[in-house]
Coordinates of C-alpha atoms in Angstrom, one line a residue:
Chain M
X1 CA 111.4 86.7 143.1
X2 CA 114.3 87.9 144.3
X3 CA 114.9 89.6 147.9
X4 CA 113.2 92.9 148.4
X5 CA 114.7 96.0 150.2
X6 CA 113.0 99.1 151.3
X7 CA 114.7 102.5 151.0
X8 CA 113.1 105.6 152.7
X9 CA 112.6 108.8 151.3
X10 CA 111.9 112.3 152.8
X11 CA 110.3 114.7 150.3
X12 CA 111.9 118.0 150.7
X13 CA 110.7 121.5 149.5
X14 CA 113.3 121.7 146.9
X15 CA 112.1 118.2 145.5
X16 CA 108.6 120.0 144.5
X17 CA 107.7 122.0 141.7
X18 CA 105.1 125.1 141.4
X19 CA 102.2 122.7 141.5
X20 CA 103.3 121.9 145.0
X21 CA 103.9 118.3 144.3
X22 CA 107.2 116.4 144.0
X23 CA 108.6 117.0 140.3
X24 CA 108.1 113.7 138.5
X25 CA 111.7 113.5 137.5
X26 CA 112.8 113.2 141.2
X27 CA 110.9 109.8 141.4
X28 CA 113.6 108.4 139.1
X29 CA 116.1 109.8 141.1
X30 CA 114.7 107.8 144.1
X31 CA 114.2 104.9 142.4
X32 CA 117.8 105.1 141.4
X33 CA 119.0 105.3 144.7
X34 CA 116.7 102.5 145.8
X35 CA 118.2 100.4 142.9
X36 CA 121.6 100.9 144.6
X37 CA 120.6 100.3 148.2
X38 CA 119.1 97.2 146.9
X39 CA 122.4 95.7 145.8
X40 CA 124.2 96.8 149.0
X41 CA 121.5 95.3 150.9
X42 CA 121.8 92.1 149.3
X43 CA 125.5 92.3 150.2
X44 CA 127.0 93.6 147.0
X45 CA 129.9 95.9 147.5
X46 CA 129.3 99.8 146.4
X47 CA 130.2 100.0 142.6
X48 CA 133.1 102.0 143.2
X49 CA 134.9 99.0 145.2
X50 CA 133.2 96.5 142.8
X51 CA 134.7 98.2 139.7
X52 CA 138.3 97.8 141.0
X53 CA 137.7 94.0 141.5
X54 CA 135.5 93.0 138.9
X55 CA 135.4 96.3 136.4
X56 CA 131.6 96.7 136.9
X57 CA 130.7 100.3 137.2
X58 CA 127.2 99.9 137.7
X59 CA 123.9 99.2 136.4
X60 CA 122.7 101.7 133.9
X61 CA 119.2 102.0 132.7
X62 CA 118.7 101.0 129.2
X63 CA 114.8 101.5 129.7
X64 CA 112.6 102.7 132.3
X65 CA 109.1 103.5 133.0
X66 CA 106.9 105.0 135.8
X67 CA 103.1 105.2 136.5
X68 CA 102.0 107.8 139.0
X69 CA 98.9 107.1 141.0
X70 CA 99.0 109.8 143.5
X71 CA 101.0 112.9 143.9
X72 CA 103.4 113.7 146.9
X73 CA 104.7 116.9 148.6
X74 CA 107.2 118.0 151.0
X75 CA 107.0 116.6 154.4
X76 CA 106.1 113.2 153.1
X77 CA 107.6 110.2 154.3
X78 CA 108.0 107.4 151.6
X79 CA 109.3 104.0 151.3
X80 CA 110.4 102.7 148.1
X81 CA 110.0 98.9 147.9
X82 CA 112.5 97.2 145.1
X83 CA 113.0 93.9 143.9
X84 CA 114.2 92.2 141.0
X85 CA 111.5 90.9 138.9
X86 CA 113.2 89.1 136.3
X87 CA 116.7 88.1 135.2
X88 CA 118.0 88.3 131.5
X89 CA 121.2 87.3 129.9
X90 CA 122.8 90.7 130.3
X91 CA 120.6 92.3 132.6
X92 CA 117.5 92.4 134.9
X93 CA 114.1 94.0 135.2
X94 CA 113.6 95.8 138.3
X95 CA 110.6 96.9 140.0
X96 CA 110.0 99.8 142.5
X97 CA 106.8 100.5 144.3
X98 CA 106.5 104.1 146.0
X99 CA 104.5 103.7 149.1
X100 CA 103.2 106.6 151.8
X101 CA 101.8 104.9 154.9
X102 CA 101.4 101.7 152.9
X103 CA 99.3 103.4 150.1
X104 CA 101.0 102.9 146.6
X105 CA 101.8 106.4 145.0
X106 CA 103.7 105.5 141.9
X107 CA 105.4 102.6 140.7
X108 CA 108.6 102.1 138.5
X109 CA 110.2 99.4 136.1
X110 CA 113.8 99.5 135.0
X111 CA 115.5 97.5 132.6
X112 CA 119.3 97.7 133.7
X113 CA 122.4 96.0 132.5
X114 CA 125.9 95.3 134.3
X115 CA 128.4 97.5 132.7
X116 CA 132.0 97.9 132.3
X117 CA 134.1 100.6 130.6
X118 CA 134.5 100.0 126.8
X119 CA 138.2 98.8 126.6
X120 CA 138.8 101.0 123.6
X121 CA 137.3 104.2 124.7
X122 CA 136.4 104.6 128.6
X123 CA 133.6 107.3 127.5
X124 CA 131.5 104.4 126.4
X125 CA 130.2 101.6 128.4
X126 CA 129.5 97.9 127.6
X127 CA 126.6 95.6 128.9
X128 CA 128.4 92.1 130.4
X129 CA 126.6 88.8 131.6
X130 CA 124.9 88.9 134.9
X131 CA 127.8 88.1 137.5
X132 CA 126.5 84.9 138.9
X133 CA 127.8 85.7 142.3
X134 CA 125.7 89.0 142.4
X135 CA 122.6 86.9 141.3
X136 CA 123.1 84.5 143.9
X137 CA 123.2 87.2 146.7
X138 CA 119.8 88.6 145.4
X139 CA 118.4 85.3 144.9
X140 CA 119.4 84.1 148.5
X141 CA 116.9 83.8 151.1
X142 CA 117.9 86.0 153.9
X143 CA 116.1 84.0 156.6
Chain J
X1 CA 100.4 113.8 113.6
X2 CA 100.4 117.3 115.4
X3 CA 102.8 120.0 115.1
X4 CA 106.4 119.1 116.2
X5 CA 108.8 121.3 118.0
X6 CA 112.6 121.3 118.7
X7 CA 114.0 122.1 122.2
X8 CA 117.8 122.6 122.5
X9 CA 120.0 121.1 125.4
X10 CA 123.4 121.6 126.2
X11 CA 124.8 118.8 128.8
X12 CA 126.4 120.4 131.5
X13 CA 129.2 118.7 133.7
X14 CA 126.8 118.8 136.7
X15 CA 124.2 116.9 134.7
X16 CA 126.8 113.8 134.5
X17 CA 127.2 111.1 137.3
X18 CA 130.4 109.4 138.5
X19 CA 130.1 107.2 135.2
X20 CA 130.8 110.3 133.4
X21 CA 127.7 110.3 131.4
X22 CA 124.3 112.2 131.9
X23 CA 122.5 110.9 134.9
X24 CA 119.3 109.4 133.4
X25 CA 116.7 111.2 135.5
X26 CA 117.7 114.3 133.9
X27 CA 116.4 113.1 130.5
X28 CA 112.9 113.4 132.0
X29 CA 113.8 116.8 133.3
X30 CA 114.7 117.6 129.6
X31 CA 111.7 116.0 128.3
X32 CA 109.3 117.9 130.5
X33 CA 111.0 121.3 129.6
X34 CA 110.5 120.1 125.9
X35 CA 106.7 119.4 126.6
X36 CA 106.3 123.0 128.1
X37 CA 108.4 124.6 125.1
X38 CA 106.1 122.6 122.9
X39 CA 102.9 124.1 123.9
X40 CA 104.4 127.5 124.1
X41 CA 105.8 127.1 120.3
X42 CA 102.2 125.9 119.4
X43 CA 100.9 129.3 120.8
X44 CA 99.6 128.4 124.4
X45 CA 100.2 130.9 127.2
X46 CA 102.5 129.8 129.8
X47 CA 100.7 127.6 132.3
X48 CA 100.9 130.5 135.0
X49 CA 98.9 132.9 132.6
X50 CA 96.8 130.0 131.3
X51 CA 95.8 129.0 135.0
X52 CA 94.4 132.7 135.6
X53 CA 91.9 132.4 132.5
X54 CA 91.2 128.8 132.4
X55 CA 92.3 127.0 135.7
X56 CA 94.6 124.7 134.2
X57 CA 97.9 124.5 136.0
X58 CA 99.8 122.3 133.7
X59 CA 100.1 118.9 132.1
X60 CA 101.3 116.6 134.9
X61 CA 102.5 113.2 133.9
X62 CA 100.5 110.1 134.8
X63 CA 102.7 107.8 133.0
X64 CA 106.1 107.7 131.5
X65 CA 109.0 105.9 130.2
X66 CA 112.3 106.2 128.3
X67 CA 114.6 104.1 126.3
X68 CA 118.1 104.9 126.4
X69 CA 120.2 103.9 123.1
X70 CA 123.3 106.0 123.4
X71 CA 124.8 107.7 126.4
X72 CA 125.7 111.6 126.3
X73 CA 128.1 113.6 128.4
X74 CA 128.8 117.1 129.1
X75 CA 129.5 119.4 126.3
X76 CA 126.9 117.7 124.2
X77 CA 124.5 119.9 122.2
X78 CA 121.3 117.9 122.0
X79 CA 117.7 118.3 120.3
X80 CA 114.5 117.1 121.8
X81 CA 112.1 116.7 119.1
X82 CA 108.5 116.5 120.6
X83 CA 105.0 116.0 119.4
X84 CA 101.7 114.7 120.4
X85 CA 101.1 111.1 119.0
X86 CA 97.7 110.6 120.3
X87 CA 95.0 112.6 121.7
X88 CA 92.6 110.8 124.7
X89 CA 89.7 111.9 126.4
X90 CA 91.4 113.8 129.4
X91 CA 94.9 113.6 128.0
X92 CA 97.5 113.0 125.4
X93 CA 100.4 110.8 124.7
X94 CA 103.5 113.0 123.6
X95 CA 106.5 111.7 122.2
X96 CA 110.1 113.0 122.5
X97 CA 113.3 112.0 120.5
X98 CA 116.6 112.9 122.0
X99 CA 119.1 113.4 119.1
X100 CA 122.9 114.5 118.7
X101 CA 123.8 115.5 115.0
X102 CA 120.9 113.6 113.8
X103 CA 121.5 110.5 115.7
X104 CA 118.8 109.1 118.2
X105 CA 120.0 108.8 121.7
X106 CA 116.8 108.4 123.6
X107 CA 113.2 108.5 123.1
X108 CA 110.7 109.1 125.8
X109 CA 106.8 108.8 125.7
X110 CA 104.7 110.5 128.2
X111 CA 101.0 110.1 129.2
X112 CA 99.9 113.6 130.4
X113 CA 96.7 114.9 131.5
X114 CA 95.5 118.6 131.6
X115 CA 94.8 119.4 135.2
X116 CA 93.1 121.8 137.3
X117 CA 93.6 122.2 141.3
X118 CA 90.9 120.2 143.1
X119 CA 88.2 122.5 144.3
X120 CA 88.0 121.1 147.8
X121 CA 91.7 120.6 148.2
X122 CA 94.3 122.9 146.4
X123 CA 97.0 120.3 147.3
X124 CA 95.1 117.7 144.8
X125 CA 94.8 118.0 141.1
X126 CA 92.2 116.8 138.8
X127 CA 92.2 116.1 135.3
X128 CA 90.0 117.9 133.0
X129 CA 88.9 117.2 129.2
X130 CA 91.4 118.5 126.7
X131 CA 90.7 122.0 125.9
X132 CA 89.6 122.2 122.4
X133 CA 91.4 125.4 121.6
X134 CA 94.6 123.9 122.8
X135 CA 94.3 121.0 120.7
X136 CA 93.4 123.2 117.8
X137 CA 96.7 125.1 118.4
X138 CA 98.6 121.9 118.5
X139 CA 96.9 120.1 115.3
X140 CA 97.2 123.5 113.1
X141 CA 99.3 123.3 109.9
X142 CA 101.9 126.2 110.8
X143 CA 102.5 126.4 107.0
Chain I
X1 CA 140.0 142.3 134.8
X2 CA 139.9 139.2 132.7
X3 CA 137.9 138.5 129.5
X4 CA 134.2 138.1 130.3
X5 CA 131.7 135.6 129.1
X6 CA 127.9 135.3 128.8
X7 CA 126.0 131.9 129.4
X8 CA 122.3 132.1 128.5
X9 CA 119.8 130.5 131.0
X10 CA 116.3 129.8 130.2
X11 CA 114.5 129.3 133.5
X12 CA 112.5 126.1 133.4
X13 CA 109.1 124.8 135.6
X14 CA 111.3 122.0 137.2
X15 CA 113.8 124.8 138.2
X16 CA 111.4 126.3 140.3
X17 CA 110.0 125.4 143.8
X18 CA 106.5 125.8 145.6
X19 CA 106.9 129.4 146.1
X20 CA 107.0 129.8 142.3
X21 CA 110.4 131.1 142.2
X22 CA 113.6 129.4 141.1
X23 CA 115.0 127.0 144.0
X24 CA 118.2 128.8 145.0
X25 CA 120.7 125.9 144.6
X26 CA 119.9 125.9 140.9
X27 CA 121.7 129.3 140.8
X28 CA 124.8 127.4 141.8
X29 CA 124.4 124.9 139.1
X30 CA 123.9 127.9 136.6
X31 CA 127.2 129.4 137.9
X32 CA 129.1 126.3 137.4
X33 CA 128.1 125.9 134.1
X34 CA 128.9 129.5 133.4
X35 CA 132.3 128.6 134.9
X36 CA 133.0 125.8 132.4
X37 CA 131.7 127.7 129.6
X38 CA 133.8 130.5 130.4
X39 CA 136.9 128.5 130.0
X40 CA 135.8 126.9 126.9
X41 CA 135.2 130.6 125.5
X42 CA 138.5 131.6 126.3
X43 CA 140.0 128.6 124.4
X44 CA 140.6 126.0 126.8
X45 CA 139.8 122.5 125.9
X46 CA 137.2 120.7 128.0
X47 CA 138.6 119.4 131.2
X48 CA 137.8 115.8 130.0
X49 CA 140.4 116.5 127.3
X50 CA 142.5 118.6 129.5
X51 CA 142.8 116.0 131.8
X52 CA 144.5 113.5 129.2
X53 CA 147.2 116.1 128.7
X54 CA 147.8 118.0 131.8
X55 CA 145.9 115.9 134.5
X56 CA 143.7 118.8 135.5
X57 CA 140.2 117.5 136.2
X58 CA 138.5 120.8 136.6
X59 CA 138.0 123.8 138.9
X60 CA 136.4 122.7 142.1
X61 CA 135.0 125.3 144.4
X62 CA 136.5 125.7 147.6
X63 CA 134.3 128.5 148.9
X64 CA 131.2 130.2 147.1
X65 CA 128.6 132.5 147.9
X66 CA 125.6 134.5 146.2
X67 CA 123.4 137.4 147.1
X68 CA 119.6 137.2 145.6
X69 CA 118.3 140.6 144.7
X70 CA 115.4 139.6 142.6
X71 CA 113.6 136.4 142.2
X72 CA 113.1 134.7 138.6
X73 CA 110.6 132.0 137.6
X74 CA 110.1 129.7 134.8
X75 CA 109.8 131.2 131.2
X76 CA 112.6 133.9 132.0
X77 CA 115.4 134.2 129.7
X78 CA 118.6 135.0 131.8
X79 CA 122.2 135.9 131.2
X80 CA 125.2 135.1 133.4
X81 CA 128.0 137.2 133.0
X82 CA 131.4 135.7 134.4
X83 CA 134.8 136.9 134.8
X84 CA 137.8 136.2 136.9
X85 CA 138.2 138.8 139.6
X86 CA 141.6 137.9 141.0
X87 CA 144.4 135.2 140.3
X88 CA 145.7 133.7 143.5
X89 CA 148.7 131.0 143.7
X90 CA 146.7 128.0 143.4
X91 CA 143.2 129.2 142.3
X92 CA 141.2 132.3 141.3
X93 CA 138.0 134.5 142.3
X94 CA 135.3 134.2 139.8
X95 CA 132.6 136.7 139.7
X96 CA 128.9 135.7 138.2
X97 CA 126.2 138.3 137.6
X98 CA 123.0 136.7 136.7
X99 CA 120.9 139.4 134.6
X100 CA 117.4 139.4 133.0
X101 CA 116.8 142.3 130.4
X102 CA 119.9 143.8 131.9
X103 CA 118.7 144.1 135.5
X104 CA 120.8 142.3 138.1
X105 CA 119.0 139.4 139.7
X106 CA 121.8 137.9 141.7
X107 CA 125.5 137.8 141.9
X108 CA 127.8 135.0 142.9
X109 CA 131.4 134.7 143.8
X110 CA 133.6 131.3 143.9
X111 CA 137.2 130.6 144.9
X112 CA 138.2 127.8 142.9
X113 CA 141.6 125.9 142.5
X114 CA 142.7 123.9 139.5
X115 CA 142.9 120.4 140.8
X116 CA 144.5 116.9 139.9
X117 CA 143.6 113.5 141.2
X118 CA 145.8 112.7 144.4
X119 CA 148.5 110.1 143.2
X120 CA 147.9 108.1 146.0
X121 CA 144.2 108.0 146.1
X122 CA 142.1 108.9 143.0
X123 CA 139.2 109.6 145.4
X124 CA 140.8 112.6 146.6
X125 CA 141.9 115.8 144.7
X126 CA 144.8 118.1 145.1
X127 CA 145.0 121.9 144.1
X128 CA 147.9 122.6 141.6
X129 CA 149.4 126.0 141.0
X130 CA 147.1 128.1 138.0
X131 CA 148.4 126.7 134.5
X132 CA 150.2 129.6 133.1
X133 CA 148.7 128.9 129.6
X134 CA 145.1 128.8 131.0
X135 CA 145.8 132.2 132.5
X136 CA 147.1 133.7 129.3
X137 CA 144.1 132.5 127.5
X138 CA 141.9 134.1 130.1
X139 CA 144.0 137.3 130.3
X140 CA 144.3 138.0 126.7
X141 CA 142.5 140.7 124.9
X142 CA 140.2 139.3 122.2
X143 CA 139.8 142.5 120.4
Chain Y
X1 CA 122.5 130.7 170.4
X2 CA 119.4 129.0 169.6
X3 CA 118.5 125.4 169.6
X4 CA 120.5 123.2 167.3
X5 CA 119.1 120.3 164.9
X6 CA 120.7 117.7 163.1
X7 CA 119.6 116.6 159.8
X8 CA 120.9 113.4 158.3
X9 CA 121.9 113.0 154.5
X10 CA 122.8 109.9 152.8
X11 CA 124.9 110.7 149.6
X12 CA 123.7 109.1 146.4
X13 CA 125.3 108.3 143.2
X14 CA 123.0 110.9 141.5
X15 CA 124.4 113.5 143.7
X16 CA 128.1 113.2 142.2
X17 CA 129.4 114.5 139.4
X18 CA 132.2 113.3 136.9
X19 CA 134.9 114.1 139.4
X20 CA 133.4 111.3 141.5
X21 CA 132.1 113.8 144.5
X22 CA 129.1 115.2 145.4
X23 CA 128.4 118.2 143.1
X24 CA 128.7 121.4 145.0
X25 CA 125.3 123.0 144.4
X26 CA 123.6 119.7 146.2
X27 CA 125.3 121.0 149.6
X28 CA 122.8 124.1 149.4
X29 CA 119.9 121.6 148.6
X30 CA 121.0 119.7 151.7
X31 CA 121.3 123.0 154.0
X32 CA 117.8 124.3 152.7
X33 CA 116.5 120.8 153.7
X34 CA 118.2 121.2 157.1
X35 CA 116.7 124.9 157.4
X36 CA 113.2 123.7 156.9
X37 CA 113.9 120.7 159.3
X38 CA 115.5 123.3 161.9
X39 CA 112.1 125.0 162.2
X40 CA 110.1 121.7 162.3
X41 CA 112.4 120.6 165.1
X42 CA 111.6 123.7 167.0
X43 CA 107.8 123.0 166.7
X44 CA 107.0 125.4 164.0
X45 CA 104.2 124.1 161.3
X46 CA 105.2 123.4 158.2
X47 CA 105.2 126.4 155.8
X48 CA 102.4 125.2 153.8
X49 CA 100.3 124.9 157.1
X50 CA 101.8 128.1 158.5
X51 CA 101.1 130.1 155.3
X52 CA 97.3 129.6 155.7
X53 CA 97.2 130.9 159.4
X54 CA 99.9 133.6 159.0
X55 CA 100.8 134.2 155.2
X56 CA 104.4 133.4 155.7
X57 CA 105.4 131.1 152.9
X58 CA 109.0 130.4 153.9
X59 CA 112.5 131.7 154.6
X60 CA 113.9 132.5 151.4
X61 CA 117.6 133.0 151.2
X62 CA 118.9 136.6 150.5
X63 CA 122.5 135.7 150.8
X64 CA 124.3 132.5 151.2
X65 CA 127.6 130.8 151.2
X66 CA 129.5 127.9 151.8
X67 CA 133.2 126.7 152.6
X68 CA 134.0 123.2 151.4
X69 CA 136.8 121.6 153.5
X70 CA 136.8 118.0 152.2
X71 CA 134.9 116.3 149.5
X72 CA 132.2 113.7 150.2
X73 CA 131.1 111.0 147.8
X74 CA 128.2 108.4 147.4
X75 CA 127.5 105.8 150.1
X76 CA 128.7 108.6 152.8
X77 CA 126.5 109.0 155.9
X78 CA 126.2 112.9 156.9
X79 CA 125.0 115.3 159.3
X80 CA 123.9 118.7 159.0
X81 CA 124.3 120.6 162.3
X82 CA 122.1 123.7 161.9
X83 CA 121.4 126.9 164.3
X84 CA 120.5 130.4 164.2
X85 CA 123.5 132.5 164.8
X86 CA 121.9 135.9 164.9
X87 CA 118.6 137.3 164.7
X88 CA 117.8 140.8 162.6
X89 CA 114.6 142.8 162.4
X90 CA 113.6 140.9 159.1
X91 CA 115.7 137.9 159.2
X92 CA 118.3 135.9 160.6
X93 CA 121.5 134.3 159.8
X94 CA 121.6 130.3 159.9
X95 CA 124.5 128.3 160.3
X96 CA 125.2 124.7 158.9
X97 CA 128.1 122.4 159.6
X98 CA 128.3 119.3 157.4
X99 CA 130.0 116.6 159.2
X100 CA 130.9 112.8 158.6
X101 CA 131.9 110.9 161.7
X102 CA 132.4 114.2 163.3
X103 CA 134.7 115.5 160.8
X104 CA 133.7 119.1 159.3
X105 CA 133.5 118.7 155.7
X106 CA 131.9 121.8 154.9
X107 CA 130.2 125.0 156.5
X108 CA 127.4 127.3 155.2
X109 CA 125.9 130.6 156.3
X110 CA 122.5 131.7 154.9
X111 CA 120.7 135.1 155.5
X112 CA 117.2 134.4 155.3
X113 CA 114.0 136.4 155.6
X114 CA 110.5 135.4 156.7
X115 CA 108.2 136.2 153.5
X116 CA 105.1 136.5 152.4
X117 CA 103.4 136.8 148.9
X118 CA 103.4 140.4 148.1
X119 CA 99.5 141.6 148.1
X120 CA 99.6 143.5 144.8
X121 CA 101.6 140.5 142.9
X122 CA 101.8 137.2 143.9
X123 CA 104.7 136.3 141.8
X124 CA 106.5 138.7 144.1
X125 CA 107.7 138.0 147.6
X126 CA 107.9 140.4 150.6
X127 CA 110.2 140.4 153.9
X128 CA 108.1 140.5 157.1
X129 CA 109.5 141.1 160.7
X130 CA 110.6 137.9 162.5
X131 CA 107.2 136.5 164.0
X132 CA 108.1 136.4 167.7
X133 CA 106.2 133.3 168.4
X134 CA 108.8 131.5 166.0
X135 CA 111.8 133.1 167.6
X136 CA 110.6 132.1 171.1
X137 CA 110.1 128.5 169.7
X138 CA 113.8 128.6 168.3
X139 CA 115.4 130.1 171.4
X140 CA 113.7 128.0 174.1
X141 CA 115.7 125.6 175.9
X142 CA 114.3 122.2 175.1
X143 CA 115.9 120.9 178.2

């Protein structure tokens, strides 16, 4: 298992729907933010910087899923616990647990790839092998 | 297989992220809209009306997932093809296919339940058995 | 007054907040979409294409405002009526009226500029004079 | 001038648009969150609680506007400084300043009312006079 990071969320009124609970696509917004913070917490430069030096524009999702155990509503303070469950040749499986006071509210799992712009068409993106320096930063023991 | 409905989406600039492609949580926003339009297309009253008569506030998602095959960007006209793949005791599995000019861009699968407000605490929701009249409307052959 | 265009909106459940009405920042999302459709309806290429030939990346807002007269909720079919109220040296004032069955629900007014990327720093943008060919397309009588 | 509160924002990748900058409707999302935190910071119960005791469901916006001075992008840490500029009979004018490292990026001004559900039709809302206990909490000197 890789390093783990915690991303804090405060649920806002505007995140909630007429059923008074957080609208479920927002959980993916939170997981995506957690994914980016994860890499920054591991010491990887923001993608905007990293693109200049390595061409990598980010880690687009190729597959994602979530299970919702308990609803959350505005005013709640949440934590997203994030780590990498598995490295693959051109990507990785990332796990997110959304918790309130320690209680599990939802869990998500993303399959993501490291992507560069397609040389022939910048509107398309292309998966590239996992950069070993990023993997090393995520695998390293911070202790 | 149940009736199928098609929900049309026009991808806007504001739906896209700095990688120039539609931000992936928006696909769940579109699938959720498709899910509601599905029931209305089958002849079910909007949940706001249905709540008054049957107490059902909607079909919250308990599990969802998506696979992304090709990106989409602003200006694209898309179709979400939606149907119910499986009925369960207290819910159903809904399938969504996102298409552009017939080509499959993404697919989603939701496990949803029919929910009412919890009698003891309106902030909580409770799953109820599939209303047979809704099932009949979705199963009926429109031909 | 310039040409006018109409952009159609269907209010979704996820656009609404716990007060059961459309969350007001979404009106700006709709006005922004209406702004882009306005130029396309007048015959201007999408900004992504236009950037390649003229460097213009879009019409960022420098000032905006809205007045809300009546709420709207999910299921409503709305129209945004959009036109350019005033041309300025480096920008323009755009007016939006949000209507349901002809009734005015909200009105918005944007001050926008035509922008290019700053040559020294692509993270910054720079206002440029109104392209006369765009102005001609918006001013022309379609009749 | 009333009490002032500061609400912290971290700009996420998904808050940004293809021009690489935060999509401007999100500023209203942040101002709305700042508005709610303002009242809680002053000691007013969350609207969900306050509705039970006083019928007030929140402070819907009847008019809003923003001026954008400098763009912001993902990774930025921002502060929204919020206070009430003016009390009116059934509402108030709220001012927001969005700052990064002290520098003013944008400013917003909302006209809001205190609202209850319309007794004859819960889908409609009705403005009520400013509750004097809320005004006292906002006006009080915390020192």
